[in-house]
Amino acid sequence: MTNLVLFGPPGAGKGTQADILKEKYQLVHISTGDVFRYNIKNQTELGLTAKSFIDKGQLVPDEVTINMLNAEVDKNPEAKGFIFDGFPRTENQADALANSLKGKGTEVKAMIALEVEDEVLVKRLLERGKTSGRKDDADEAVIRNRITVYYEETAILKEYYKKQDKYYGVDGVGSVEEITERISNVIDKL
Ligand SMILES: Nc1ncnc2c1ncn2[C@@H]1O[C@H](COP(=O)(O)OP(=O)(O)O)[C@@H](O)[C@H]1O
């Protein structure tokens, strides 16, 4: 199985690239942000819990997120591999992912990180906020909080995967096609 973690700060372009890569490599794409938004839209219990954190630009608690992720993985027993987008975001989540994949006799093959500087991120997210209908993209203070949370809680995962020799940084500035090509160059050599 080829399991990839697509990594990077909010607005780095993970969702855009994951949509292309899942077709190209026949992988199942799991975006925790998308699953949360689906649940919020359908007013499920999970959605109500998640919304209170997401609207403030905070992370949803690990326990809630990990259970949800495991359920999504279990929904796809035939998968040839997964692209995880927006997960893991904490060390606890990374450990949980390793355990659950181990239980299926597989592992994370690579973390591919899209590198984009902060001011570009803020600009992209504000632009997306004009059309996405996402409340967390509409407010600059919430966007900046998400970026701060990324550096405080999530960026450490770079070291986590580096230690396992699984980290690959990719320049996330350029055209969508250029970035797909950079990522593909990494995947094709795995
Ligand atoms: N793995 C996760 N752990 C905790 N919270 C998460 C996780 N994934 C998504 N969320 C919540 O959902 C929000 C939106 O997620 P996502 O669409 O991936 O954001 P972004 O576009 O900022 O990368 C996050 O700001 C966070 O509140």
mmCIF file with all atom_site columns, N, CA and C in Angstrom, residues 14 19 24 27 29 36-37 40-41 52 64 75 89 95 101 117 134 141 143 154 156 158 175 190:
data_model
loop_
_atom_site.group_PDB
_atom_site.id
_atom_site.type_symbol
_atom_site.label_atom_id
_atom_site.label_alt_id
_atom_site.label_comp_id
_atom_site.label_asym_id
_atom_site.label_entity_id
_atom_site.label_seq_id
_atom_site.pdbx_PDB_ins_code
_atom_site.Cartn_x
_atom_site.Cartn_y
_atom_site.Cartn_z
_atom_site.occupancy
_atom_site.B_iso_or_equiv
_atom_site.pdbx_formal_charge
_atom_site.auth_seq_id
_atom_site.auth_comp_id
_atom_site.auth_asym_id
_atom_site.auth_atom_id
_atom_site.pdbx_PDB_model_num
ATOM 1  N N  . LYS A 1 14  ? -2.973  21.667 -0.189  1.00 0.00 ? 14  LYS A N  1
ATOM 2  C CA . LYS A 1 14  ? -3.083  20.212 0.012   1.00 0.00 ? 14  LYS A CA 1
ATOM 3  C C  . LYS A 1 14  ? -4.306  19.642 -0.690  1.00 0.00 ? 14  LYS A C  1
ATOM 4  N N  . ASP A 1 19  ? -6.661  16.139 -4.749  1.00 0.00 ? 19  ASP A N  1
ATOM 5  C CA . ASP A 1 19  ? -7.701  15.804 -5.730  1.00 0.00 ? 19  ASP A CA 1
ATOM 6  C C  . ASP A 1 19  ? -7.091  15.286 -7.035  1.00 0.00 ? 19  ASP A C  1
ATOM 7  N N  . LYS A 1 24  ? -4.487  10.227 -10.199 1.00 0.00 ? 24  LYS A N  1
ATOM 8  C CA . LYS A 1 24  ? -3.261  9.818  -10.863 1.00 0.00 ? 24  LYS A CA 1
ATOM 9  C C  . LYS A 1 24  ? -2.696  8.520  -10.284 1.00 0.00 ? 24  LYS A C  1
ATOM 10 N N  . LEU A 1 27  ? -5.510  6.439  -5.362  1.00 0.00 ? 27  LEU A N  1
ATOM 11 C CA . LEU A 1 27  ? -5.486  6.373  -3.900  1.00 0.00 ? 27  LEU A CA 1
ATOM 12 C C  . LEU A 1 27  ? -6.783  6.963  -3.356  1.00 0.00 ? 27  LEU A C  1
ATOM 13 N N  . HIS A 1 29  ? -8.562  9.500  -0.993  1.00 0.00 ? 29  HIS A N  1
ATOM 14 C CA . HIS A 1 29  ? -8.215  10.777 -0.361  1.00 0.00 ? 29  HIS A CA 1
ATOM 15 C C  . HIS A 1 29  ? -9.080  10.981 0.871   1.00 0.00 ? 29  HIS A C  1
ATOM 16 N N  . PHE A 1 36  ? -15.080 16.957 8.448   1.00 0.00 ? 36  PHE A N  1
ATOM 17 C CA . PHE A 1 36  ? -15.701 17.829 9.465   1.00 0.00 ? 36  PHE A CA 1
ATOM 18 C C  . PHE A 1 36  ? -16.763 18.725 8.830   1.00 0.00 ? 36  PHE A C  1
ATOM 19 N N  . ARG A 1 37  ? -16.429 19.333 7.697   1.00 0.00 ? 37  ARG A N  1
ATOM 20 C CA . ARG A 1 37  ? -17.396 20.255 7.071   1.00 0.00 ? 37  ARG A CA 1
ATOM 21 C C  . ARG A 1 37  ? -18.662 19.524 6.631   1.00 0.00 ? 37  ARG A C  1
ATOM 22 N N  . ILE A 1 40  ? -20.662 19.115 9.718   1.00 0.00 ? 40  ILE A N  1
ATOM 23 C CA . ILE A 1 40  ? -21.240 20.386 10.170  1.00 0.00 ? 40  ILE A CA 1
ATOM 24 C C  . ILE A 1 40  ? -22.487 20.687 9.336   1.00 0.00 ? 40  ILE A C  1
ATOM 25 N N  . LYS A 1 41  ? -22.361 20.495 8.027   1.00 0.00 ? 41  LYS A N  1
ATOM 26 C CA . LYS A 1 41  ? -23.471 20.763 7.112   1.00 0.00 ? 41  LYS A CA 1
ATOM 27 C C  . LYS A 1 41  ? -24.681 19.898 7.464   1.00 0.00 ? 41  LYS A C  1
ATOM 28 N N  . SER A 1 52  ? -17.446 24.155 16.976  1.00 0.00 ? 52  SER A N  1
ATOM 29 C CA . SER A 1 52  ? -17.065 25.102 18.022  1.00 0.00 ? 52  SER A CA 1
ATOM 30 C C  . SER A 1 52  ? -15.555 25.365 18.008  1.00 0.00 ? 52  SER A C  1
ATOM 31 N N  . VAL A 1 64  ? -11.567 12.956 19.249  1.00 0.00 ? 64  VAL A N  1
ATOM 32 C CA . VAL A 1 64  ? -12.653 13.073 18.272  1.00 0.00 ? 64  VAL A CA 1
ATOM 33 C C  . VAL A 1 64  ? -12.101 12.850 16.857  1.00 0.00 ? 64  VAL A C  1
ATOM 34 N N  . LYS A 1 75  ? -13.854 2.489  6.243   1.00 0.00 ? 75  LYS A N  1
ATOM 35 C CA . LYS A 1 75  ? -14.877 2.506  5.183   1.00 0.00 ? 75  LYS A CA 1
ATOM 36 C C  . LYS A 1 75  ? -14.305 2.085  3.831   1.00 0.00 ? 75  LYS A C  1
ATOM 37 N N  . ARG A 1 89  ? -2.161  16.088 12.593  1.00 0.00 ? 89  ARG A N  1
ATOM 38 C CA . ARG A 1 89  ? -1.819  17.473 12.910  1.00 0.00 ? 89  ARG A CA 1
ATOM 39 C C  . ARG A 1 89  ? -1.189  17.588 14.285  1.00 0.00 ? 89  ARG A C  1
ATOM 40 N N  . ASP A 1 95  ? 0.929   9.148  16.050  1.00 0.00 ? 95  ASP A N  1
ATOM 41 C CA . ASP A 1 95  ? 1.069   7.831  16.694  1.00 0.00 ? 95  ASP A CA 1
ATOM 42 C C  . ASP A 1 95  ? -0.156  6.963  16.407  1.00 0.00 ? 95  ASP A C  1
ATOM 43 N N  . LEU A 1 101 ? -2.501  1.877  11.000  1.00 0.00 ? 101 LEU A N  1
ATOM 44 C CA . LEU A 1 101 ? -1.984  1.292  9.756   1.00 0.00 ? 101 LEU A CA 1
ATOM 45 C C  . LEU A 1 101 ? -1.219  -0.006 10.041  1.00 0.00 ? 101 LEU A C  1
ATOM 46 N N  . GLU A 1 117 ? 5.318   30.431 2.125   1.00 0.00 ? 117 GLU A N  1
ATOM 47 C CA . GLU A 1 117 ? 5.522   31.386 3.226   1.00 0.00 ? 117 GLU A CA 1
ATOM 48 C C  . GLU A 1 117 ? 4.197   31.979 3.723   1.00 0.00 ? 117 GLU A C  1
ATOM 49 N N  . ARG A 1 134 ? -16.485 29.308 3.575   1.00 0.00 ? 134 ARG A N  1
ATOM 50 C CA . ARG A 1 134 ? -15.888 28.836 4.832   1.00 0.00 ? 134 ARG A CA 1
ATOM 51 C C  . ARG A 1 134 ? -15.667 30.004 5.772   1.00 0.00 ? 134 ARG A C  1
ATOM 52 N N  . ALA A 1 141 ? -8.189  37.251 11.458  1.00 0.00 ? 141 ALA A N  1
ATOM 53 C CA . ALA A 1 141 ? -7.709  36.861 12.793  1.00 0.00 ? 141 ALA A CA 1
ATOM 54 C C  . ALA A 1 141 ? -7.781  35.341 12.946  1.00 0.00 ? 141 ALA A C  1
ATOM 55 N N  . ILE A 1 143 ? -7.670  33.167 10.459  1.00 0.00 ? 143 ILE A N  1
ATOM 56 C CA . ILE A 1 143 ? -6.630  32.616 9.569   1.00 0.00 ? 143 ILE A CA 1
ATOM 57 C C  . ILE A 1 143 ? -5.279  32.654 10.269  1.00 0.00 ? 143 ILE A C  1
ATOM 58 N N  . THR A 1 154 ? 1.589   21.607 15.001  1.00 0.00 ? 154 THR A N  1
ATOM 59 C CA . THR A 1 154 ? 1.645   20.683 13.868  1.00 0.00 ? 154 THR A CA 1
ATOM 60 C C  . THR A 1 154 ? 3.035   20.588 13.237  1.00 0.00 ? 154 THR A C  1
ATOM 61 N N  . ILE A 1 156 ? 5.918   20.376 14.289  1.00 0.00 ? 156 ILE A N  1
ATOM 62 C CA . ILE A 1 156 ? 6.835   19.391 14.891  1.00 0.00 ? 156 ILE A CA 1
ATOM 63 C C  . ILE A 1 156 ? 6.788   18.035 14.176  1.00 0.00 ? 156 ILE A C  1
ATOM 64 N N  . LYS A 1 158 ? 7.188   17.460 11.246  1.00 0.00 ? 158 LYS A N  1
ATOM 65 C CA . LYS A 1 158 ? 8.266   17.425 10.268  1.00 0.00 ? 158 LYS A CA 1
ATOM 66 C C  . LYS A 1 158 ? 9.422   16.592 10.848  1.00 0.00 ? 158 LYS A C  1
ATOM 67 N N  . SER A 1 175 ? 2.588   27.087 -10.438 1.00 0.00 ? 175 SER A N  1
ATOM 68 C CA . SER A 1 175 ? 1.271   26.721 -10.963 1.00 0.00 ? 175 SER A CA 1
ATOM 69 C C  . SER A 1 175 ? 0.862   25.364 -10.371 1.00 0.00 ? 175 SER A C  1
ATOM 70 N N  . LEU A 1 190 ? 9.486   6.607  -4.722  1.00 0.00 ? 190 LEU A N  1
ATOM 71 C CA . LEU A 1 190 ? 9.302   5.922  -3.419  1.00 0.00 ? 190 LEU A CA 1
ATOM 72 C C  . LEU A 1 190 ? 9.469   4.415  -3.560  1.00 0.00 ? 190 LEU A C  1
#
